[in-house]
Each structure stands twice: as structure tokens, then as C-alpha cells.
mmCIF file of C-alpha atoms in Angstrom:
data_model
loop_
_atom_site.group_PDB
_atom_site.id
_atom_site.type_symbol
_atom_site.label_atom_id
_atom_site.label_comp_id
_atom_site.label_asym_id
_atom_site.label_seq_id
_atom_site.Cartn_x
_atom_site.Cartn_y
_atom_site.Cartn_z
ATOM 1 C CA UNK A 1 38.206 -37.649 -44.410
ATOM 2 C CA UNK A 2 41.171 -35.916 -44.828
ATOM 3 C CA UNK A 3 42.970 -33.601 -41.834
ATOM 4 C CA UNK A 4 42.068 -30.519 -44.007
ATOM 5 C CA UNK A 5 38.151 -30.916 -43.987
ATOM 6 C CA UNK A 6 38.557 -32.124 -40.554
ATOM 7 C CA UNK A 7 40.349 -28.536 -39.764
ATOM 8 C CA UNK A 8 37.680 -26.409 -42.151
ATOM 9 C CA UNK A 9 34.398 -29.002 -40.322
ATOM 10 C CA UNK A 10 35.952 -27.899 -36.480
ATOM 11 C CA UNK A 11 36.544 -24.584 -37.856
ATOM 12 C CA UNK A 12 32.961 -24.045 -38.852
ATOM 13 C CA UNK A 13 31.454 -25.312 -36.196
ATOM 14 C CA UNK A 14 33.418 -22.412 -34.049
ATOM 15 C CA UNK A 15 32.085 -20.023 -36.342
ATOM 16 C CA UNK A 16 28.820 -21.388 -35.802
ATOM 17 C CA UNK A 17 28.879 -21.634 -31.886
ATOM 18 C CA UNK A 18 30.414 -17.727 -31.827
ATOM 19 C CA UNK A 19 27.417 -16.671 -34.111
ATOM 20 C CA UNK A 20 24.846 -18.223 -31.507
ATOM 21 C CA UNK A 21 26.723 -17.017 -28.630
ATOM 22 C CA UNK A 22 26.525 -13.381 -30.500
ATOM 23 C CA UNK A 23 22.639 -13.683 -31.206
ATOM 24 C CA UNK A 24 21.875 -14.664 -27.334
ATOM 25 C CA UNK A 25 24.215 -11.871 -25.757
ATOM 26 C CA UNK A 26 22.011 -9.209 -28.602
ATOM 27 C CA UNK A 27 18.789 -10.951 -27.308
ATOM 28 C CA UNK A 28 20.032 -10.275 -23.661
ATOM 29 C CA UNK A 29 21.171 -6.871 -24.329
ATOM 30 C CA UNK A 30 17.339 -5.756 -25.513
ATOM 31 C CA UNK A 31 15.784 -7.855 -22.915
ATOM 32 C CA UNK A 32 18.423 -5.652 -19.857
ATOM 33 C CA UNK A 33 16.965 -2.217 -21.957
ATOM 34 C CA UNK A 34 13.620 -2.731 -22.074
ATOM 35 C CA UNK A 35 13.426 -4.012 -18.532
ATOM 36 C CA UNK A 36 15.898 -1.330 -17.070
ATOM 37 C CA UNK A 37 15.653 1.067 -19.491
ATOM 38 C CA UNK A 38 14.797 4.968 -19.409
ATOM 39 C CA UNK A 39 11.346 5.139 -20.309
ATOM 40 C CA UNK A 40 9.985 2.521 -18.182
ATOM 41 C CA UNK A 41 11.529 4.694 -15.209
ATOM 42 C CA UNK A 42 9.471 7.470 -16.354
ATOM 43 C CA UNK A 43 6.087 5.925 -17.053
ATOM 44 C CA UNK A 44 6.558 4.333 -13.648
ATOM 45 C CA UNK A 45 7.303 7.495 -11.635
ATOM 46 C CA UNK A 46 4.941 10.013 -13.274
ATOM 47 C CA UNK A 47 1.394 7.276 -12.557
ATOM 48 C CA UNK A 48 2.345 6.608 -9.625
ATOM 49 C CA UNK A 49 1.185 9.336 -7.637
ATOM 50 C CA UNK A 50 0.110 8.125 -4.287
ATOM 51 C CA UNK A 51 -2.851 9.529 -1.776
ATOM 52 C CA UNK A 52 -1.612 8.209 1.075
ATOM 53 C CA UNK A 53 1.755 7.277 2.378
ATOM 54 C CA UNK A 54 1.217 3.614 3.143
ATOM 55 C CA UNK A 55 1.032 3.027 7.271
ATOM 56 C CA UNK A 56 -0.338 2.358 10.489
ATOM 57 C CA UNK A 57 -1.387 5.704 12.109
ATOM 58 C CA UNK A 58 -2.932 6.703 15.306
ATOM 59 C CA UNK A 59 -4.853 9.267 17.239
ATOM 60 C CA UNK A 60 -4.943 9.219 20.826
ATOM 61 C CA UNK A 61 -8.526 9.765 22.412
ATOM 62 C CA UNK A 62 -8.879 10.522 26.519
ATOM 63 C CA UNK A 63 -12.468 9.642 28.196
ATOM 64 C CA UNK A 64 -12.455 10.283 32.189
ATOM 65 C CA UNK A 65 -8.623 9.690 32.368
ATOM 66 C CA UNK A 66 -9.022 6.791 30.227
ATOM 67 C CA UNK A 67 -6.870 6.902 26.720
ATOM 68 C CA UNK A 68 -6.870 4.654 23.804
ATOM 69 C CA UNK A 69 -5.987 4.938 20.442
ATOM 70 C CA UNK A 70 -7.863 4.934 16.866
ATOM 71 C CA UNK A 71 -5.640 3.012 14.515
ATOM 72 C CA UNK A 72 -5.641 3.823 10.670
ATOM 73 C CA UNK A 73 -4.292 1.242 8.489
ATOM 74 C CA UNK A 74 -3.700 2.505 4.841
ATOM 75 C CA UNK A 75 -2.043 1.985 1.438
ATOM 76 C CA UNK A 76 -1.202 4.080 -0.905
ATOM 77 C CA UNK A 77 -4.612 4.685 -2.387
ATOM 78 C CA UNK A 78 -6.674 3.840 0.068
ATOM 79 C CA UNK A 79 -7.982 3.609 4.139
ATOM 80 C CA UNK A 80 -7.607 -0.034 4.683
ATOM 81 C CA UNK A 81 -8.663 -0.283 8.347
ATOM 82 C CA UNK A 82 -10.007 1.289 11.173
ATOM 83 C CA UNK A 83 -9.925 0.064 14.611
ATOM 84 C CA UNK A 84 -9.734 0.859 18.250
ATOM 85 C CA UNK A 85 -5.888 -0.205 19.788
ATOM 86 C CA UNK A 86 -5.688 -0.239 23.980
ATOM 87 C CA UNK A 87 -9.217 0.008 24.606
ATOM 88 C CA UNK A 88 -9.653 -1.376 28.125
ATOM 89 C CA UNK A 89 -12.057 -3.778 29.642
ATOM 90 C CA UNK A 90 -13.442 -0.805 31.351
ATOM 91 C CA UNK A 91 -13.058 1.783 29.186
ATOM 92 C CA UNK A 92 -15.493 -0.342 26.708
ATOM 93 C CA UNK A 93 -17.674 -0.815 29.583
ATOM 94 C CA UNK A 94 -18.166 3.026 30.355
ATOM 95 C CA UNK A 95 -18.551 4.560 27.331
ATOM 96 C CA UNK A 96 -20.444 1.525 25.302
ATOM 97 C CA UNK A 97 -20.887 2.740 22.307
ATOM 98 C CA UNK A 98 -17.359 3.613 20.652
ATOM 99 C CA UNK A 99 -16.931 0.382 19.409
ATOM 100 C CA UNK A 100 -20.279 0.034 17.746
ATOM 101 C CA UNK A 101 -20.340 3.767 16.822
ATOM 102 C CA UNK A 102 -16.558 2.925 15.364
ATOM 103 C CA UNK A 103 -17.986 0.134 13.140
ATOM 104 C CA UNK A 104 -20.556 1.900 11.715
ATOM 105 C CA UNK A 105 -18.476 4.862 10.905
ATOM 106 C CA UNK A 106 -15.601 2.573 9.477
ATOM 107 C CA UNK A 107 -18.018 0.266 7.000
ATOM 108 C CA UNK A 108 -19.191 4.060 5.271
ATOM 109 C CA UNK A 109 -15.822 5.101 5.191
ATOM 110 C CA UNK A 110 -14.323 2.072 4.066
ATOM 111 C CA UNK A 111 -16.915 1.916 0.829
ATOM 112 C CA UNK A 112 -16.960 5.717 0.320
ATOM 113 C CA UNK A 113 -13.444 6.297 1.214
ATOM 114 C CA UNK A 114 -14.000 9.548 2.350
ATOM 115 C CA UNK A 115 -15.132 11.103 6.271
ATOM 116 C CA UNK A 116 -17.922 13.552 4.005
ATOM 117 C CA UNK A 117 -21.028 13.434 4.364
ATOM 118 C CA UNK A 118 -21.068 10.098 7.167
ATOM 119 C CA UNK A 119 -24.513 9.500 8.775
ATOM 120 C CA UNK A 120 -24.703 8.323 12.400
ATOM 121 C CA UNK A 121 -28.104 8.372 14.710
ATOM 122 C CA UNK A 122 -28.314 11.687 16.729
ATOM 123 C CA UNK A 123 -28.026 9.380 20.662
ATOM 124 C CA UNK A 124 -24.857 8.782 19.322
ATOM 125 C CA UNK A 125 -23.748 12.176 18.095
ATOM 126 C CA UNK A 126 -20.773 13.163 20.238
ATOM 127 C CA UNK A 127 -19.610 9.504 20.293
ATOM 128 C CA UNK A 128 -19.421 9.893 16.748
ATOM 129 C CA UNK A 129 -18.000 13.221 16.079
ATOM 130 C CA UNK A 130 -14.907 12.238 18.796
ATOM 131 C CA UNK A 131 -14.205 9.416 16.497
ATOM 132 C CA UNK A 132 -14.532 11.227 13.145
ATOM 133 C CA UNK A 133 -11.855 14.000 14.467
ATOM 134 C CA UNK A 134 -9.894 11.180 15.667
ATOM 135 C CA UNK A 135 -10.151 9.165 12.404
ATOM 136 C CA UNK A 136 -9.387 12.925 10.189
ATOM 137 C CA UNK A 137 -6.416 13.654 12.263
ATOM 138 C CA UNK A 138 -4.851 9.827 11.458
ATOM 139 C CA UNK A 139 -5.955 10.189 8.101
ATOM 140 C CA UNK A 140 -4.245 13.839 7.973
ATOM 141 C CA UNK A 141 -1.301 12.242 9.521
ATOM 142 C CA UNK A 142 -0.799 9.670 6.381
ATOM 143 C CA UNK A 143 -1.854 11.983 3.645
ATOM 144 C CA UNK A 144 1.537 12.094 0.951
ATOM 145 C CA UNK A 145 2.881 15.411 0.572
#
């Protein structure tokens, strides 16, 4: 093989290597635009229009000179939890049934996702309505502008 095919073999093999290199950096290019580009920013921002701003939110409740607080856990769509946060030993022993009350309340909300139209037995009626307020003001309290 003489020096001159050698020369016209490397030099086409450069040509080659600067055509892939082209093709990858034009595959890249489309791959940066459709990941980054200006409509998916768009779509993204105009669905997503949240309920809730996601959090942990609380409502302080005072029985006797006793506080504690309902917590209300949610997402951005929906109430994700509902429970009762420095509830003393004694506090639960006074006033027995907030906690039982609280769980019924929570399992209706929690598959309705909404404080309408809850049922509760009428022994347990003020109980009840102290924790729906409580719940609604937490709820309030994470609602997105």
C-alpha cells in the first residue's frame, strides 16, 4: 500500500469519525429540547393546579386547661392524615372519646375527602363538632391560594 492511500484511508476515516460525532451531538441537541424545552414547561404548569399546599398543619383544641393539637397531614390533592399530636395521658382519660370520635371522623373524611355531610352518633355530638372545626380550620390553613 502506497503512502498516498495510506493518507486518503486515515483521511477517511476522520471524515467518518467527524460525521458520527456530528449525528450524536444532533441526537443530543433534540433529546436537551424536548426534555427542557418550552412546551413541556407549559403543559406542566397549566395541569398542575394543586388543592392543597402540601403540609403538616395544626389546630390547637383547649378542654379544662388541657390543650392538644389536631394534626392535618396533606398533599397536594389530597388530606392524607388526621391525628391527635400532645394528647396527654390524662387528657385522653377525661374526655374519652376524642380519639375514637377522631377515628371515625378521619376514615369518612379520608374516603370522601371532604368534612360535608360526616355522620357521627348524637352521645358524641359536641365531641364531634370540636373536632370537625378543628379539622376545617387545618384544612383552611393548607388550602392553595
Amino acid at each position: 500500500m502506497s503512502s498516498k492511500t495510506k493518507i486518503v484511508v486515515l483521511h477517511m476515516k476522520e471524515v467518518i469519525y467527524t460525521g458520527i460525532f456530528l449525528l450524536l451531538l444532533v441526537i443530543l441537541g433534540v433529546v436537551m429540547f424536548l426534555m427542557f424545552g418550552s412546551g413541556k414547561s407549559k403543559t406542566a404548569s397549566s395541569d398542575a393546579v394543586s388543592k392543597y399546599t402540601p403540609g403538616i398543619y395544626r389546630t390547637s383544641i383547649r378542654l379544662n386547661n388541657n390543650t392538644f393539637d389536631v394534626e392535618v397531614t396533606v398533599d397536594q390533592n389530597q388530606i392524607q392524615s388526621i391525628h391527635l399530636a400532645n394528647l396527654s395521658e390524662s387528657t385522653s382519660a377525661m374526655f374519652p372519646l376524642v380519639e375514637p370520635v377522631l377515628d371515625s371522623l378521619s376514615s369518612q373524611i379520608y374516603s370522601g375527602q371532604s368534612l360535608d355531610d360526616l355522620e357521627y352518633s348524637s352521645d358524641q355530638k359536641y365531641t364531634a363538632l370540636m373536632l370537625i372545626h378543628a379539622i376545617d380550620e387545618a384544612v383552611t390553613k393548607a388550602e392553595a391560594d
